[in-house]
GROMACS .gro file of C-alpha atoms in nm:
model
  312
    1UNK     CA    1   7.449   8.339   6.084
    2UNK     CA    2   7.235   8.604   5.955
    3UNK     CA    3   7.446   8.903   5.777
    4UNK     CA    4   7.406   9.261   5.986
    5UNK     CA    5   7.216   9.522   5.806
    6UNK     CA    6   7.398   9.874   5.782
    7UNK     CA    7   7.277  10.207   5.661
    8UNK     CA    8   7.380  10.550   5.599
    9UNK     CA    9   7.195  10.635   5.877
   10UNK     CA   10   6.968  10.975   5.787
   11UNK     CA   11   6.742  10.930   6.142
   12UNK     CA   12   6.834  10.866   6.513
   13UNK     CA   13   6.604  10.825   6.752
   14UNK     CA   14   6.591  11.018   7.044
   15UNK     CA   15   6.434  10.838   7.293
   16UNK     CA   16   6.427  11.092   7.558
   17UNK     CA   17   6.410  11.038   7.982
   18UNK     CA   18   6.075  10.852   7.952
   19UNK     CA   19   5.827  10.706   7.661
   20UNK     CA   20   5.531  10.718   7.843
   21UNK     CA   21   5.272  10.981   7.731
   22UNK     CA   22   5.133  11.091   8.059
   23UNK     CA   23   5.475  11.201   8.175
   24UNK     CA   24   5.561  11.422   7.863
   25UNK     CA   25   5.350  11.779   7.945
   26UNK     CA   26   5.534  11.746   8.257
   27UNK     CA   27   5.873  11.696   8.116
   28UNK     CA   28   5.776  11.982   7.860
   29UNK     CA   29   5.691  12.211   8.120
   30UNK     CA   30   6.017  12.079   8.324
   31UNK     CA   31   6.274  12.144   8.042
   32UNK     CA   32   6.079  12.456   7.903
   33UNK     CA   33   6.145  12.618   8.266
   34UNK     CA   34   6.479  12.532   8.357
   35UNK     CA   35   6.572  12.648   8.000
   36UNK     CA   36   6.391  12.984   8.024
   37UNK     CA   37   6.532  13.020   8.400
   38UNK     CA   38   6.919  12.962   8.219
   39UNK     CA   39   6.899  13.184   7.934
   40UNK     CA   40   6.669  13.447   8.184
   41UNK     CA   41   6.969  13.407   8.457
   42UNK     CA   42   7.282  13.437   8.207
   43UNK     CA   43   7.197  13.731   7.988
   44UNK     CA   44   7.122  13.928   8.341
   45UNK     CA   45   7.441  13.825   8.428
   46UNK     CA   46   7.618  13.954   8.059
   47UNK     CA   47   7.369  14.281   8.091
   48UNK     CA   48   7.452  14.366   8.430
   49UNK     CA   49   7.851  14.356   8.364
   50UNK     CA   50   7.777  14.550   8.026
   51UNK     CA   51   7.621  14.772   8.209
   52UNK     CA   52   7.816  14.871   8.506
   53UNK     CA   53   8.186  15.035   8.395
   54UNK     CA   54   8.320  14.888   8.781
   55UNK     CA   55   8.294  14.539   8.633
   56UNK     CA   56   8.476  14.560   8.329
   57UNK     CA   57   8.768  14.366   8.458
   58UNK     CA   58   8.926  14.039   8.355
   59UNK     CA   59   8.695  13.869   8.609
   60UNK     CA   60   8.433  14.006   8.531
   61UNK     CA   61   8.496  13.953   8.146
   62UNK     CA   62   8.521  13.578   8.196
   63UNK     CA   63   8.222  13.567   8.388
   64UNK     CA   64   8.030  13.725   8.131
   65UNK     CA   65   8.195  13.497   7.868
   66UNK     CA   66   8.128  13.190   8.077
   67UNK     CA   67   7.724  13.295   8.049
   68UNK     CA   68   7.740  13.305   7.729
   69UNK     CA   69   7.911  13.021   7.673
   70UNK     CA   70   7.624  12.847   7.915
   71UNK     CA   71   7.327  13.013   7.701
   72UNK     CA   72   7.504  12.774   7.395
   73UNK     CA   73   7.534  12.489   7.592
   74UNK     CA   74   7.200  12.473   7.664
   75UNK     CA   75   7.029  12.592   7.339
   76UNK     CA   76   7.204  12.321   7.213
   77UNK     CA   77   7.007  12.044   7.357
   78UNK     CA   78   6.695  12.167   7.525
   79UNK     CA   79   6.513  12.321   7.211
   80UNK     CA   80   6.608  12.012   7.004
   81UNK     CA   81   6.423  11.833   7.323
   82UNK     CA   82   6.105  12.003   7.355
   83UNK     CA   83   6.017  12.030   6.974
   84UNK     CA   84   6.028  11.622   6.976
   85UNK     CA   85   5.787  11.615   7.210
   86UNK     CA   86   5.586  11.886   7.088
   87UNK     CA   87   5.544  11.763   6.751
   88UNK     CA   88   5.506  11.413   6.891
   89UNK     CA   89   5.830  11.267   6.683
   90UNK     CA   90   6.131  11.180   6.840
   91UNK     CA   91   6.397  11.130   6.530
   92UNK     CA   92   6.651  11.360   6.457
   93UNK     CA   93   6.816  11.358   6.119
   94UNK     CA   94   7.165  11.245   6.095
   95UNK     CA   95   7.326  11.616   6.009
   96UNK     CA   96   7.119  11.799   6.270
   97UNK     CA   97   7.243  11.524   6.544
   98UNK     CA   98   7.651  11.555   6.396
   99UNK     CA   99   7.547  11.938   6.441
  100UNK     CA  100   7.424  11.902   6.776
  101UNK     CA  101   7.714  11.675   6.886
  102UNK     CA  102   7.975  11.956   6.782
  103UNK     CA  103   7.776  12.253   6.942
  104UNK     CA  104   7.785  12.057   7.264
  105UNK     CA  105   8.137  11.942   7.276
  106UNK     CA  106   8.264  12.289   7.170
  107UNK     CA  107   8.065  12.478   7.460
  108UNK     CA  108   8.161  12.197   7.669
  109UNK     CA  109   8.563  12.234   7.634
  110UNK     CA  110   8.526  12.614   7.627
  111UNK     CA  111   8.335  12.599   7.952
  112UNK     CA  112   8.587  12.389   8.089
  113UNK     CA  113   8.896  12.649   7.960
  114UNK     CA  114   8.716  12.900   8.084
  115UNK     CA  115   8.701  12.784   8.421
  116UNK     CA  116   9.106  12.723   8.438
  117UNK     CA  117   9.126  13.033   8.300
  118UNK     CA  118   8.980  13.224   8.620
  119UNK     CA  119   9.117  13.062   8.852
  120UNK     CA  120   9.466  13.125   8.700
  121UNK     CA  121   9.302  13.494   8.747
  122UNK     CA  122   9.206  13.460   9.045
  123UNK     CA  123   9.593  13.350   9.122
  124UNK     CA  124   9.746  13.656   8.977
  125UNK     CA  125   9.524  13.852   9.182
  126UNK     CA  126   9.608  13.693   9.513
  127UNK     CA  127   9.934  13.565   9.482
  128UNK     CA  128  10.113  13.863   9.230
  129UNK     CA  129   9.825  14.212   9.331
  130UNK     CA  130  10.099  14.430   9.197
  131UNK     CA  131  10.137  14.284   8.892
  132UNK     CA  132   9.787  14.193   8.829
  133UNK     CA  133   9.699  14.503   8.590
  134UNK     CA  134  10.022  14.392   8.375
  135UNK     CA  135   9.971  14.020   8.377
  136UNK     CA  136   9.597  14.023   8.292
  137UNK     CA  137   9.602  14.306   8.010
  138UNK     CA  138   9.280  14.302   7.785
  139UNK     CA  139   9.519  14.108   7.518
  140UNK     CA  140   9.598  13.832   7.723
  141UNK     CA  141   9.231  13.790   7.818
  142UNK     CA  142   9.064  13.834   7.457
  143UNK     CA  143   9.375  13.570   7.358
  144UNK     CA  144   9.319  13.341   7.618
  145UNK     CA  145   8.938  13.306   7.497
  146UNK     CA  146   8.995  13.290   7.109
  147UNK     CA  147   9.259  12.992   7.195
  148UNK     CA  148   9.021  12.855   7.410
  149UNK     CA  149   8.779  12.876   7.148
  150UNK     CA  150   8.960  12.759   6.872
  151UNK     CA  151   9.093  12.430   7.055
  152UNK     CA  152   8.754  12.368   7.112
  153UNK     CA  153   8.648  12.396   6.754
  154UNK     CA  154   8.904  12.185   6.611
  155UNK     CA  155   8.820  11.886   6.865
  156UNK     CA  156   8.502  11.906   6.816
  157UNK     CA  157   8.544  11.870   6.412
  158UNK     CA  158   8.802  11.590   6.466
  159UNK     CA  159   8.504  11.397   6.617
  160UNK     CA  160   8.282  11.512   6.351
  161UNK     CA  161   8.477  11.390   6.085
  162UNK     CA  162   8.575  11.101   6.269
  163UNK     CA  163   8.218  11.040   6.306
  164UNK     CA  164   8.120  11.107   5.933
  165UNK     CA  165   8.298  10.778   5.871
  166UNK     CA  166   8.121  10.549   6.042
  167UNK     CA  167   7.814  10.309   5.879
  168UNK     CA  168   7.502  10.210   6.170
  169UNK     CA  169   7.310   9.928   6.231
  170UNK     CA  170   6.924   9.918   6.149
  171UNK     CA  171   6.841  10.004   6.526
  172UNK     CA  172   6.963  10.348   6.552
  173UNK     CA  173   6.739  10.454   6.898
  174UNK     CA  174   6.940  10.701   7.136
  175UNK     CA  175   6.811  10.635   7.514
  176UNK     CA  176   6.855  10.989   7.527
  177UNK     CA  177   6.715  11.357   7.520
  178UNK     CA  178   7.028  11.466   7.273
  179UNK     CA  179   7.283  11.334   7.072
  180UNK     CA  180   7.595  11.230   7.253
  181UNK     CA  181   7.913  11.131   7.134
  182UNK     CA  182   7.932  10.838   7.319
  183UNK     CA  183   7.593  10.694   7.243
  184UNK     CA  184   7.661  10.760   6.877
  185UNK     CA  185   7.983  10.562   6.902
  186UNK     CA  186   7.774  10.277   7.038
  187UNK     CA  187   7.516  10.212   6.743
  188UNK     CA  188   7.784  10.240   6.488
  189UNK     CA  189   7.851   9.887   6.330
  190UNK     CA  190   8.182  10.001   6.200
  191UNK     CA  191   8.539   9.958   6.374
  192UNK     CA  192   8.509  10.245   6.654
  193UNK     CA  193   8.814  10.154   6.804
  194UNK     CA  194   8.950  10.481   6.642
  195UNK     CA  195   8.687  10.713   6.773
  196UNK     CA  196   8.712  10.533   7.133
  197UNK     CA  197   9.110  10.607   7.163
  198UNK     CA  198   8.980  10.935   7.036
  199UNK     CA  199   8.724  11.009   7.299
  200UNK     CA  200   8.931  10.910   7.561
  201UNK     CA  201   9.281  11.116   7.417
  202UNK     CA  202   9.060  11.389   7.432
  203UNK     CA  203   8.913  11.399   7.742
  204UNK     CA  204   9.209  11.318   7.917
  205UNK     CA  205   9.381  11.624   7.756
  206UNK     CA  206   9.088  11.891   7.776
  207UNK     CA  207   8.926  11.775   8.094
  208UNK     CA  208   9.232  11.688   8.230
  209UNK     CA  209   9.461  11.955   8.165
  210UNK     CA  210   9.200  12.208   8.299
  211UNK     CA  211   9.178  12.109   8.599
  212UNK     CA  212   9.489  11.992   8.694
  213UNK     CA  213   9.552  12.393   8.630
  214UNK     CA  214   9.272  12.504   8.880
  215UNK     CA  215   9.407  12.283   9.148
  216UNK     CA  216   9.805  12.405   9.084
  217UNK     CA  217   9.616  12.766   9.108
  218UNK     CA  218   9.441  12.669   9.440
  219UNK     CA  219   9.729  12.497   9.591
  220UNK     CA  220   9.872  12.859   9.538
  221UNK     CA  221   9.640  13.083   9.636
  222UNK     CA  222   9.544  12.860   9.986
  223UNK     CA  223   9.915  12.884  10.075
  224UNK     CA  224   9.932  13.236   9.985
  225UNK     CA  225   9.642  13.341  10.188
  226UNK     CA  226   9.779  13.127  10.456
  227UNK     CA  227  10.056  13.377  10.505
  228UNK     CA  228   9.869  13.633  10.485
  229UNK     CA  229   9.869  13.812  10.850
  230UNK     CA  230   9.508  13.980  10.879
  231UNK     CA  231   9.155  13.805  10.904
  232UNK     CA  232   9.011  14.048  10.692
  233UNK     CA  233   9.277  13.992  10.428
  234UNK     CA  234   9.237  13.622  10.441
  235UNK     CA  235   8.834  13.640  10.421
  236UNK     CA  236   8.865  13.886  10.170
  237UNK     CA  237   9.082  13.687   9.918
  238UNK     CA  238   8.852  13.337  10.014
  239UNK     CA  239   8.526  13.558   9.911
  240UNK     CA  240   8.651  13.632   9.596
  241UNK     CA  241   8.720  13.265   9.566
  242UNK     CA  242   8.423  13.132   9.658
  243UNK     CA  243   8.189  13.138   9.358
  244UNK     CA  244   8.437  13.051   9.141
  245UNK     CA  245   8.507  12.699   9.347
  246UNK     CA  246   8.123  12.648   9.366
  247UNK     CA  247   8.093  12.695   8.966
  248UNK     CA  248   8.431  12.431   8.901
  249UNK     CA  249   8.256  12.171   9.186
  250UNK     CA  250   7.930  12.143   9.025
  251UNK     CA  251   8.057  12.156   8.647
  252UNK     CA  252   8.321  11.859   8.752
  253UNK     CA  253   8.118  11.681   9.056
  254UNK     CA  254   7.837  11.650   8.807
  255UNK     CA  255   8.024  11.540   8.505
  256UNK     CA  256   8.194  11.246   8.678
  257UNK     CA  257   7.929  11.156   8.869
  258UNK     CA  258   7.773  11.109   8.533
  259UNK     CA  259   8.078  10.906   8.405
  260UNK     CA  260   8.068  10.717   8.776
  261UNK     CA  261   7.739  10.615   8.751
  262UNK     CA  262   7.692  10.479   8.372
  263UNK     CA  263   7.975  10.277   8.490
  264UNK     CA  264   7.820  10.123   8.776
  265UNK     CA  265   7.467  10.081   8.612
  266UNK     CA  266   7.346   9.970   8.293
  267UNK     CA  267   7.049  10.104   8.309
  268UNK     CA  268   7.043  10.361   7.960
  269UNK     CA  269   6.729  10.586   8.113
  270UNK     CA  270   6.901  10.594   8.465
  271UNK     CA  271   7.222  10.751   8.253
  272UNK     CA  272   6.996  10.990   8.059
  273UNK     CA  273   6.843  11.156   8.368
  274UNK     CA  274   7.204  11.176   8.523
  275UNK     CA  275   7.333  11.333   8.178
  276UNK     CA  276   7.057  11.619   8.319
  277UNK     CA  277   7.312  11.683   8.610
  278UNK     CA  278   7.565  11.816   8.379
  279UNK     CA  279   7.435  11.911   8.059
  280UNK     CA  280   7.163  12.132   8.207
  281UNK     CA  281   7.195  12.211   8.593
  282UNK     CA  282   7.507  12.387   8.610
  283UNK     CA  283   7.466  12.613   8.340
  284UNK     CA  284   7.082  12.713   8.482
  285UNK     CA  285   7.258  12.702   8.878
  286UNK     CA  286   7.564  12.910   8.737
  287UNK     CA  287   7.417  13.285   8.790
  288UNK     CA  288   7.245  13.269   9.056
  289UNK     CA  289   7.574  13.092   9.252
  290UNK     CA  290   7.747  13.429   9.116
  291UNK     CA  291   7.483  13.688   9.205
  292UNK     CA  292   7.406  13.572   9.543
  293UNK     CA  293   7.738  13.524   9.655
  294UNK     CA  294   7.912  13.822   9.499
  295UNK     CA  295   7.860  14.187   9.651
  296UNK     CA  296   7.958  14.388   9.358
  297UNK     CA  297   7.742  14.138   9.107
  298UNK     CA  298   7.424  14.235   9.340
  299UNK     CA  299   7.497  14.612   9.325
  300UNK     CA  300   7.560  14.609   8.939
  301UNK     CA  301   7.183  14.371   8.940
  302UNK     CA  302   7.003  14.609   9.179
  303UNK     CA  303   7.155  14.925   8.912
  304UNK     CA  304   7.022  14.698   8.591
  305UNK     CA  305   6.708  14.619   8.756
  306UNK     CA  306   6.595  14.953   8.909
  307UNK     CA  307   6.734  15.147   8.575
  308UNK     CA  308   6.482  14.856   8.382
  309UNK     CA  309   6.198  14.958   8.627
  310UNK     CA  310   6.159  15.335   8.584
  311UNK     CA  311   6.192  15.305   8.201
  312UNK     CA  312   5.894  15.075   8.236
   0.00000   0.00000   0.00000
């Protein structure tokens, strides 16, 4: 039996969604779009509520944290993606891809706070009106994201260092257009059995816990609008609602769809293009579900873009 080689590993190999040549000016232009169209989309959404002194309210606040939060995301893998394939050369040294690996889980668990966080806002509002200025005091919000924030940091260095540990095999390709925790895991010839109970701790707790707190606050905000004894009441408090529930189904329909179908396939490029669906789509999807189905956020975009037209 022939002994394993390991290394320090100082190069991965980012193999991207396809290795054919042809396909890569159209995959440029693809990912160079979609990226422009997110960062484009989000920082209208962030100027508009900067802009307009009706939408500085908790709501509001957290929408224009979740943008930014969705401008990281994606400038953490795209740019990494299209300078490969500009440059023609595919590796990505082993601090750069540690680097990239922390960005992405840290935007990805504050993205994921973020969105129990309004719909616990969108509970006081509905279910407790009165006591909605009180409850949701600028403190409370500016708290709720640092903690949010800082829980995400300190996961995302656990894995780091976690990570830091670990020796590779010789064969250190990625079938992938970033570096992923999980793939990382895989090409590691060390005991991972650490990192896996890790991963899996983790998600459990940050995915988990989220969203078992946006369906407690939907469970209580249905029932409460149930009882509420106007039409326009009821269509009122689902509106507000709306975009919000749109925003949570496509950040967790696409992430375990993701996790669904690497399970049922083995197929490594058929799991890169689905890692697409959630590391890129909702964040570039994200303001335009917010602008076009929210009357004030089209009112404060009309103000930003009309006021941007007559200085020009």
């Amino acid at each position: 039996m022939e002994p394993i080689n390991h290394t320090a590993a100082s190069e991965f190999l980012l193999l991207g969604l396809t290795e054919d040549p042809a396909l890569q000016p159209f995959i440029f232009s693809l990912f160079l779009s979609m990226y422009l169209v997110t960062i484009l989309g989000n920082l209208l959404i962030i100027l508009a509520i900067s802009s307009d002194s009706h939408l500085h309210t908790p709501m509001y606040f957290f929408l224009c944290t979740l943008s930014c939060t969705d401008i990281g995301y994606t400038t953490c893998t795209i740019p990494q993606m299209l300078v490969n394939i500009q440059m023609q050369d595919q590796t990505i040294t082993h601090t750069r891809c540690l680097t990239q690996v922390g960005f992405v889980i840290i935007f990805a668990l504050v993205e994921s706070f973020l969105l129990a966080v309004m719909a616990y806002d969108r509970y006081v509002a509905i279910c407790h009106p009165l006591r909605y200025t009180v409850i949701m005091n600028p403190r409370l919000c500016v708290l709720l994201v640092l903690v949010s924030l800082l829980v995400s940091v300190a996961d995302a260095l656990l894995h780091t260092l976690l990570l830091l540990r670990l020796s590779f095999c010789t064969r250190l390709e990625m079938p992938h257009f970033f570096c992923e925790l999980a793939h990382i895991i895989e090409l590691s010839c060390s005991d991972t059995l650490t990192d896996n109970i890790t991963v899996f701790v983790a998600a459990c707790i940050f995915a988990g816990v989220p969203l078992c707190g946006i369906i407690f606050s939907y469970i209580h905000i249905v029932s409460s609008v149930l009882r509420m004894p106007s039409s326009e009441g009821k269509h009122k408090a689902f509106s507000t609602c709306g975009s919000h529930l749109c925003v949570v189904s496509l950040f967790y329909g696409t992430s375990f769809g993701v996790y669904i179908s690497s399970a049922v396939t083995d197929s490594p490029k058929n799991s890169a293009v689905a890692s697409v669906m959630y590391a890129i789509v909702p964040q570039m999807l994200n303001p335009f579900i917010y602008s076009l189905r929210n009357r004030d956020m089209k009112q404060a975009l009309r103000k930003l873009l009309g006021r941007t037209g007559s200085l020009l």
